[in-house]
Amino acid sequence: MNHSADIPAPHNGPACPLAIIGIGCLFPKAADKTAYWANIKQRVDAISEVPETHWRLADYYDADPKAPDKTYGRRGGFLDAIDFNPLEFSIQPNILEAIDSSQLLGLVAAREALRDAGYDPASDFARERVSVLLGVTGALEMVIPLGARLGHPQWRRALLDSGVPAAVADEVIERIAASYVPWQENSFPGLLGNVVAGRISKQFDLGGSNSVVDAACGSSLSAVHMAAMELACHRADMVITGGIDTFNDIFMYSCFSKTPALSPSNRVCPFDASSDGTLIGEGLGLVVLKRLADAERDGDAIYAVIRGVGSASDGKGGAIYEPSAKGQVRTLRDAHAQAGVTPRSIGLIEAHGTGTRVGDATEIRALREVFGDSDGRPWCALGSVKSQIGHTKAAAGAAGLIKAALALRWRVLPPTLNVQEPQAVIGEGNSPFYVNTELRPWLHSGPTPRRAGVSAFGFGGSNFHCVLEEYGQNPPACDWAGAPQILAFSAADDNALRQQLSACRAQLANSDAGALRRFAARSRAAYAADAAARLLCVVEQADQLTSQLDAAERLIAAPAEVAGTPTGVWYSRGTRPAPQLAVLFPGQGAQYPFMLRDLACHAPELLDQLQLADATLGETEAEPLSARLYPHSRYSTADQAAAAQRLQATAVAQPAIGCVSLGAWHYLQRFGLQAQGFAGHSYGELTALCAAGSYSAAELYRLSQLRGQLMAGTAGDDRGTMLAVTAPLEQIDALLREEALDLVLANRNTPNQGVLSGRRSEIERAAKLCQQRGLRATPLEVAAAFHSPLVAEASVPFRAALDETVLLPPTLPVYANSTATLYPAGPTAEGDEVRDLLAQQIARPVEFVRQIQRMADDGFNLFVEIGPGARLTGMVGKILADRPVQAIALDSSAGKRLGLVDVARLLAQLCALGVPLQLQPWDAEFAATAVATAEPAPPRLTVRLCGANYHREQTPRPPSDRQLVDARNLPQVQVAPAPVASATPASLPLAATPAAQPAPQHDNLLLLQRMQEDTARLHEQFLAGQASALQALQALLGLQAPAATPPATSPATSPAIPATVAQPAISAAPCCAPAAPVPAAPVATVPSPAAASAPPSPPAAPVSTAVAAGALEQALLAVVADKTGYPVDMLELDMRLDADLGIDSIKRVEILSALQEQLPQLPAVAPDELG
């Protein structure tokens, strides 16, 4: 036997452990971490047909894999569009088309990762030693359209060679080019992969390293490998790492089609015997890493710990894209060596698992070689998130890393889809692996913490494997998925309640799940349980809100004081005392595989009880109780039937029911649920006594297992069986008397339903008699004739076991099945009285009808069933049909709905009925933040952005109706070159002017002197206006301030003017109009006129040459809006051009030039003032 799983590989000592403290991601059908994790747990298939935002199936799809320039893939994983605010990231809207979506969405993912880590980009934290190291494959998608646009010479030649006239060819080329994004100054950085990291570092002012690594589909974990080294060497104190890939255009489909690796069936089935290929997807997955010691010192929340990252190359082998088990084995062992762990301690492998037959088989062989054989039962769950989102290429490793980290944080084993029959290699021999197809709580025992491994392998033999470990210091917490939500409204009267509903509609119109979640949190915080009008509704998805509010309006308008709807809306009006609440616990027969599974994966109270039950009972038939409750896999209908059968055994079913029921009761106490009394049906009485404090949970599980073993007896014994009969109890009693049946009416469940118990022969006779009388009778799958003399012998050893149990009288009323009265309680009660009644209950009939009637007589008017199913709730409704009581079940859908939906409906209904619950614990961590912060203002500008590159909507050009003529058939015409005309302008004739008149008068000279002084003053005002305009322009444009210049001063007073002054000639023709260019011609000589003397005129009125500040601001905003794409109403004068608007010095020159064109009177700005 191969025991290599127990042999630690030689290593250099554990690597520097790293803490995952933040997660930011976008994956198909998941815009954030919460949605991604919820989709994983809920087995959401996020694969869809190719959307037209990417490419048209009609253009490129062909089912024939060999069709040239076509793809046989038509499905994949695509990101939903999100609202992207370019202003938040200082990106001008009109350059969005030039930036690859990986760069844009990378900013969103990085922002979310930093926020999630507790380092909001808007907050103050040390940024100098924060690095950004990402996995990004080579060229980005932007390369494809930009490169295609450069094919116009080939288009032209093809058109001309085909006889298309040149003018038409130009138009066609223009039309083709218009379908591609044009080149501009931002195109070059916009297509570079390394700028994905660069933009993040620049936007968030991070001073550490920033770079990307390309290891094909192993890129994400290659980046994590680099990040680990960066942190281990103390070159950084925090690293944002992971992978980004939004390249899902037809080019990438062609790559995977011609390899060929795409699935012809267009399904991803990792590790399934029918797998035939992969499907590609888009994704961004980023994590924030710190050294574990630093994260603990800084009080960071920690998802999981990275213990080691292994890497190795395949070396020499087959084709460059062919995987090698040899290289993968080295990688796994390297990771285990760095982590200092043995494979035996690893309970989950998030495999590369692409769904290709060869790739999956190779990976399994490598894992089997490293992990060795099991000791008879597989211990390690195997999965691949590619079954849900497709192969996200450079982001694939990050998708798996995040999945594994969240699995460790919340102690669950996530499912893998599309596995009907695992590949044979997985189960050969004593395999340690099983493909986990269902969400299951991660039960764990032993000295080591939970551990997981994540693999990512890339073309070219790039192999990476990461070993993760749970962080043991995390406090117990619920795993909230963001949905469903409880909306709680309370008011003094119905009108006020309607106003709240109207406000809810207005505030959440067209809102997303995040806005709904925040609103719901605030509504619960404001809810008053003692208000006169109360309404609560459960909303599973944001698109359900309107219908739920409509239903709420109808309930308020109805006359009933208490009312509800099947969809989860409850209303009550008026004040009344809090109801008397009794908790009911179900008995055997309520069990089903995976019962309360969602709660076990959500609530630490339930998981803790499962752990305790496993530890208390040990292994039954080589597996713990939890393995019977939540079996490894149910691949087929036969597997599902087998799982139900394995849970049927009495010694398994009873402790299983008790465990999940008690755990659920403890969970509901988190919301302040209190009971005034307890009861159980048959076995459920043991759970009721435990809940009332008679004995511990560990004793409950030990007693439950023993009771089941004693009641079932030994194999081969005929302990009888049971038959359920639907008929009035009086008729059943009459049947027993009249037919002298040696049977017991063991269960009086409702006035019209009972269960007979006795030997098989008598049960068979009773079934025939019922058929003859027209009564419905159903045989029950039980191990014995419970609650009859046939199992009376079990009471003796069970009573002896009770003697060895620390057993106290219950602290609250507990009603007994066999007597329909209370168990002895209070200071005078003795434990032995409780022991006697509980031991005798095994062989006595269950008087459930009398018991419930007695409880109602004692004042209980609200019954809550806690445990699997809702059978007791239905029974109470039939028993007390004529009384004003309510009966509600926790597991009202019996597992058919999401477990948290059932819990939310229970809590909402209880609140509406006046039970004083605390709703604040629902979605507590998120709710606390939402209540403490104001609702964020919606951004003034957003664009819808998905994985495809952004394209502005343009008005389509109508098709040309031009009738084409083959240009090759046109006559050839020789065109002579036109003569070149001289551009010398003709001289303009000067206007004749009158002869100058002498002006010897002294008064005129003095007047001229005053005119010169006025002109000097006007010039001074002009200079001041120019300086003011320049300063305003510099302030608005954020330019560098010029060096200080001395203020302009008026010239000194002119000395005495000579008696005679010659006046210049004045032209009558305008001198600013340009002359039209004409051929050169001889120029006539015109004699210069004599100087003329004009009579003196009064000084001209001052003319304003400075631009008004308001006009300048208005013009500037209009130009900036035109050149950047920002709406004018978004722009504010105090915005920084670089940090806020992303305007660089080149764009500033462009803005300034446009502004000076509009306002030519603006002063010139020197180049060195542009910054």
Tab-separated table of C-alpha atoms in Angstrom, residues 916-1053:
chain	number	residue	atom	x	y	z
A	916	PRO	CA	-40.216	40.486	21.027
A	917	LEU	CA	-37.288	39.459	18.832
A	918	GLN	CA	-34.038	41.245	18.092
A	919	LEU	CA	-33.575	41.600	14.342
A	920	GLN	CA	-30.230	43.396	14.541
A	921	PRO	CA	-28.234	40.119	14.473
A	922	TRP	CA	-29.552	39.434	10.959
A	923	ASP	CA	-26.694	40.241	8.584
A	924	ALA	CA	-25.104	41.815	11.634
A	925	GLU	CA	-21.665	42.913	10.462
A	926	PHE	CA	-22.929	44.491	7.265
A	927	ALA	CA	-25.933	45.990	9.024
A	928	ALA	CA	-23.798	47.694	11.657
A	929	THR	CA	-21.820	49.483	8.957
A	930	ALA	CA	-24.919	50.367	6.927
A	931	VAL	CA	-26.691	51.880	9.924
A	932	ALA	CA	-23.644	53.887	10.961
A	933	THR	CA	-23.059	55.425	7.532
A	934	ALA	CA	-25.237	57.549	5.293
A	935	GLU	CA	-26.510	56.200	1.992
A	936	PRO	CA	-23.908	57.072	-0.619
A	937	ALA	CA	-24.956	59.663	-3.144
A	938	PRO	CA	-25.393	58.171	-6.610
A	939	PRO	CA	-22.583	59.136	-8.970
A	940	ARG	CA	-23.464	61.814	-11.486
A	941	LEU	CA	-21.884	59.907	-14.339
A	942	THR	CA	-21.703	56.179	-14.852
A	943	VAL	CA	-21.225	53.951	-17.839
A	944	ARG	CA	-22.248	50.330	-18.115
A	945	LEU	CA	-19.133	48.212	-18.266
A	946	CYS	CA	-18.868	44.458	-18.767
A	947	GLY	CA	-15.992	42.202	-19.755
A	948	ALA	CA	-16.047	43.401	-23.355
A	949	ASN	CA	-14.259	46.649	-24.080
A	950	TYR	CA	-16.368	49.766	-23.783
A	951	HIS	CA	-17.914	51.263	-26.929
A	952	ARG	CA	-19.897	54.458	-27.045
A	953	GLU	CA	-23.294	54.175	-28.618
A	954	GLN	CA	-23.217	55.663	-32.095
A	955	THR	CA	-25.975	56.349	-34.556
A	956	PRO	CA	-25.723	53.634	-37.201
A	957	ARG	CA	-24.996	54.832	-40.684
A	958	PRO	CA	-27.705	53.901	-43.193
A	959	PRO	CA	-26.663	51.457	-45.877
A	960	SER	CA	-25.543	53.009	-49.106
A	961	ASP	CA	-27.916	52.755	-52.057
A	962	ARG	CA	-25.096	53.411	-54.529
A	963	GLN	CA	-25.174	51.202	-57.624
A	964	LEU	CA	-21.667	49.888	-58.101
A	965	VAL	CA	-19.982	49.597	-61.478
A	966	ASP	CA	-16.930	47.451	-61.931
A	967	ALA	CA	-14.108	49.999	-62.082
A	968	ARG	CA	-12.021	47.642	-64.207
A	969	ASN	CA	-14.504	48.073	-67.052
A	970	LEU	CA	-14.366	51.868	-67.023
A	971	PRO	CA	-12.400	53.697	-69.825
A	972	GLN	CA	-9.000	54.874	-68.745
A	973	VAL	CA	-8.772	58.679	-68.836
A	974	GLN	CA	-5.425	60.469	-68.660
A	975	VAL	CA	-5.680	63.577	-66.531
A	976	ALA	CA	-3.073	66.292	-67.113
A	977	PRO	CA	-1.685	67.964	-64.030
A	978	ALA	CA	-3.132	71.403	-63.332
A	979	PRO	CA	-0.803	74.429	-63.557
A	980	VAL	CA	0.476	75.668	-60.241
A	981	ALA	CA	-0.715	79.167	-59.448
A	982	SER	CA	1.448	81.660	-57.658
A	983	ALA	CA	0.428	82.362	-54.125
A	984	THR	CA	1.781	85.900	-54.192
A	985	PRO	CA	-0.985	88.229	-53.011
A	986	ALA	CA	-1.840	91.254	-55.096
A	987	SER	CA	-0.992	94.618	-53.600
A	988	LEU	CA	-3.943	96.538	-52.376
A	989	PRO	CA	-4.238	100.125	-53.687
A	990	LEU	CA	-3.994	102.688	-50.941
A	991	ALA	CA	-6.845	105.090	-50.482
A	992	ALA	CA	-6.172	108.635	-51.389
A	993	THR	CA	-5.877	110.987	-48.466
A	994	PRO	CA	-6.162	114.703	-48.349
A	995	ALA	CA	-3.016	116.763	-48.095
A	996	ALA	CA	-1.840	117.373	-44.601
A	997	GLN	CA	-2.595	120.738	-43.101
A	998	PRO	CA	-0.122	122.417	-40.837
A	999	ALA	CA	-1.192	122.702	-37.151
A	1000	PRO	CA	0.924	125.284	-35.509
A	1001	GLN	CA	-1.587	126.077	-32.706
A	1002	HIS	CA	-0.120	125.582	-29.241
A	1003	ASP	CA	-3.487	124.533	-27.786
A	1004	ASN	CA	-3.627	121.573	-30.085
A	1005	LEU	CA	-0.232	120.425	-28.861
A	1006	LEU	CA	-1.359	120.500	-25.249
A	1007	LEU	CA	-4.459	118.514	-26.167
A	1008	LEU	CA	-2.295	115.903	-27.856
A	1009	GLN	CA	-0.134	115.608	-24.733
A	1010	ARG	CA	-3.252	114.879	-22.639
A	1011	MET	CA	-4.323	112.222	-25.155
A	1012	GLN	CA	-0.959	110.483	-24.805
A	1013	GLU	CA	-1.284	110.456	-21.014
A	1014	ASP	CA	-4.817	108.950	-21.290
A	1015	THR	CA	-3.514	106.311	-23.679
A	1016	ALA	CA	-0.804	105.350	-21.181
A	1017	ARG	CA	-3.371	104.928	-18.446
A	1018	LEU	CA	-5.560	102.785	-20.698
A	1019	HIS	CA	-2.564	100.655	-21.533
A	1020	GLU	CA	-1.885	100.188	-17.836
A	1021	GLN	CA	-5.495	99.034	-17.324
A	1022	PHE	CA	-5.128	96.692	-20.273
A	1023	LEU	CA	-1.986	95.121	-18.759
A	1024	ALA	CA	-3.701	94.718	-15.412
A	1025	GLY	CA	-6.666	93.038	-17.114
A	1026	GLN	CA	-4.362	90.717	-18.993
A	1027	ALA	CA	-2.579	89.759	-15.763
A	1028	SER	CA	-5.902	89.110	-14.034
A	1029	ALA	CA	-7.125	86.934	-16.896
A	1030	LEU	CA	-3.874	85.023	-16.904
A	1031	GLN	CA	-4.106	84.372	-13.179
A	1032	ALA	CA	-7.712	83.183	-13.508
A	1033	LEU	CA	-6.790	80.926	-16.392
A	1034	GLN	CA	-3.869	79.453	-14.487
A	1035	ALA	CA	-6.060	78.859	-11.467
A	1036	LEU	CA	-8.742	77.146	-13.513
A	1037	LEU	CA	-6.308	75.036	-15.512
A	1038	GLY	CA	-4.074	74.240	-12.563
A	1039	LEU	CA	-1.020	75.622	-14.376
A	1040	GLN	CA	2.264	76.592	-12.819
A	1041	ALA	CA	2.339	80.162	-11.486
A	1042	PRO	CA	4.679	82.428	-13.459
A	1043	ALA	CA	7.583	84.178	-11.837
A	1044	ALA	CA	6.667	87.410	-10.079
A	1045	THR	CA	6.822	90.441	-12.354
A	1046	PRO	CA	6.939	94.108	-11.331
A	1047	PRO	CA	3.662	95.938	-11.697
A	1048	ALA	CA	3.167	97.994	-14.817
A	1049	THR	CA	3.669	101.720	-14.278
A	1050	SER	CA	2.642	104.760	-16.252
A	1051	PRO	CA	5.392	106.455	-18.261
A	1052	ALA	CA	6.803	109.707	-16.936
A	1053	THR	CA	5.126	112.900	-18.037
